[in-house]
Amino acid sequence: MDTIAARLHAIRAGLPPEAQLIAVSKGQGAEAIREALVAGQQLFGENRVQEAQGKWPALKAGFPDAQLHLIGPLQTNKVKEALALFDVIHTLDRVKLVDALAHEISKGAKNIPCFIQVNTGHEPQKAGVTPEEADAFITYAQAKLSIIGLMCIPPAEEDPAPHFTLLRDIAARHGLPQLSMGMSGDYATALACGATHIRVGTAIFGERHYA
Ligand SMILES: *Cc1c(COP(=O)(O)O)cnc(C)c1O
């Protein structure tokens, strides 16, 4: 049986009890997402504020326990919308963004938990602070926002394990308990390295569809 529900159950069956599965629904239509919601999935990830704004208000109306995680880059001009729609942000990566979020929260926006994204592979096309910048940035962000952990996306062509353990080591020295790491292709490795949140898209939903 190759359905969204069957794939979800198969992935969940292999997870340690404390690990959270985020179903990455970017590029998926409302029908596919509803199938996952009906199958009991509550955590979802989207990487674009605008795309999520188009799909999620209606879905959340029918499934009020659904939680939306922002897993893509956030521009400072979208901070207000992001805080209104998302429950967790995984992609804090610069001082200007920390300041913009703290400012909105001081004006009454929800103080949502955040992960800091670390660019463990020093890839120029990827967001995230470098491992060298991470300590100072984490300390800065912890003073202003509710920081719960670190997130990374290892380089596609490398063994992800050293990246996951690097992320775990940085988190440990700041007392950060959560690690958002692992996608469809490498989540088993991520779990073995201590992931608390895995972000899985295609292994649940199949190929993405963009207009
Ligand atoms: C798209 C995406 C995922 C999911 O990727 P799959 O390979 O489809 O599982 C996970 N994390 C981030 C940050 C993404 O952008």
mmCIF file of N, CA and C and ligand atoms in Angstrom, residues 24 26 47 71-72 151 153 182-185 199-203 208, ligand 1:
data_model
loop_
_atom_site.group_PDB
_atom_site.id
_atom_site.type_symbol
_atom_site.label_atom_id
_atom_site.label_comp_id
_atom_site.label_asym_id
_atom_site.label_seq_id
_atom_site.Cartn_x
_atom_site.Cartn_y
_atom_site.Cartn_z
ATOM 1 N N VAL A 24 7.322 17.753 5.631
ATOM 2 C CA VAL A 24 7.621 18.951 4.840
ATOM 3 C C VAL A 24 6.678 19.003 3.635
ATOM 4 N N LYS A 26 6.016 21.688 1.568
ATOM 5 C CA LYS A 26 6.279 22.662 0.492
ATOM 6 C C LYS A 26 6.081 21.972 -0.855
ATOM 7 N N ASN A 47 8.726 26.105 3.549
ATOM 8 C CA ASN A 47 9.940 26.921 3.434
ATOM 9 C C ASN A 47 9.685 28.327 2.910
ATOM 10 N N ILE A 71 10.895 26.367 7.743
ATOM 11 C CA ILE A 71 12.201 25.721 7.558
ATOM 12 C C ILE A 71 13.008 26.369 6.442
ATOM 13 N N GLY A 72 12.505 27.471 5.877
ATOM 14 C CA GLY A 72 13.236 28.183 4.832
ATOM 15 C C GLY A 72 13.616 29.569 5.303
ATOM 16 N N MET A 151 19.804 23.918 13.812
ATOM 17 C CA MET A 151 19.353 23.230 12.598
ATOM 18 C C MET A 151 20.479 23.266 11.571
ATOM 19 N N ILE A 153 21.581 21.769 7.291
ATOM 20 C CA ILE A 153 21.349 21.007 6.055
ATOM 21 C C ILE A 153 22.739 20.679 5.495
ATOM 22 N N GLY A 182 18.251 16.121 9.394
ATOM 23 C CA GLY A 182 17.825 14.897 8.737
ATOM 24 C C GLY A 182 16.628 15.148 7.839
ATOM 25 N N MET A 183 16.738 14.682 6.575
ATOM 26 C CA MET A 183 15.676 14.824 5.584
ATOM 27 C C MET A 183 15.391 13.421 5.024
ATOM 28 N N SER A 184 14.656 13.345 3.916
ATOM 29 C CA SER A 184 14.267 12.021 3.402
ATOM 30 C C SER A 184 15.458 11.089 3.231
ATOM 31 N N GLY A 185 16.574 11.627 2.708
ATOM 32 C CA GLY A 185 17.696 10.771 2.355
ATOM 33 C C GLY A 185 18.628 10.423 3.506
ATOM 34 N N ARG A 199 13.083 16.474 9.290
ATOM 35 C CA ARG A 199 12.243 17.209 8.337
ATOM 36 C C ARG A 199 12.144 16.384 7.061
ATOM 37 N N VAL A 200 11.017 15.722 6.865
ATOM 38 C CA VAL A 200 10.903 14.734 5.783
ATOM 39 C C VAL A 200 9.792 15.131 4.821
ATOM 40 N N GLY A 201 10.148 15.313 3.548
ATOM 41 C CA GLY A 201 9.176 15.707 2.537
ATOM 42 C C GLY A 201 8.867 14.598 1.554
ATOM 43 N N THR A 202 9.763 14.384 0.592
ATOM 44 C CA THR A 202 9.463 13.460 -0.504
ATOM 45 C C THR A 202 9.219 12.024 -0.038
ATOM 46 N N ALA A 203 9.855 11.595 1.032
ATOM 47 C CA ALA A 203 9.627 10.218 1.505
ATOM 48 C C ALA A 203 8.197 10.032 2.015
ATOM 49 N N ARG A 208 7.589 16.901 -5.428
ATOM 50 C CA ARG A 208 6.924 18.187 -5.220
ATOM 51 C C ARG A 208 6.426 18.737 -6.543
HETATM 52 C C1 LIG B 1 12.632 20.600 1.367
HETATM 53 C C2 LIG B 1 13.309 20.538 2.689
HETATM 54 C C3 LIG B 1 13.311 19.360 3.446
HETATM 55 C C4 LIG B 1 12.680 18.059 2.971
HETATM 56 O O1 LIG B 1 13.448 17.498 1.964
HETATM 57 P P1 LIG B 1 13.116 16.011 1.415
HETATM 58 O O2 LIG B 1 14.375 15.594 0.772
HETATM 59 O O3 LIG B 1 11.982 16.162 0.470
HETATM 60 O O4 LIG B 1 12.772 15.193 2.594
HETATM 61 C C5 LIG B 1 13.920 19.389 4.687
HETATM 62 N N1 LIG B 1 14.491 20.508 5.168
HETATM 63 C C6 LIG B 1 14.511 21.657 4.474
HETATM 64 C C7 LIG B 1 15.163 22.855 5.061
HETATM 65 C C8 LIG B 1 13.919 21.716 3.212
HETATM 66 O O5 LIG B 1 13.953 22.873 2.527
#
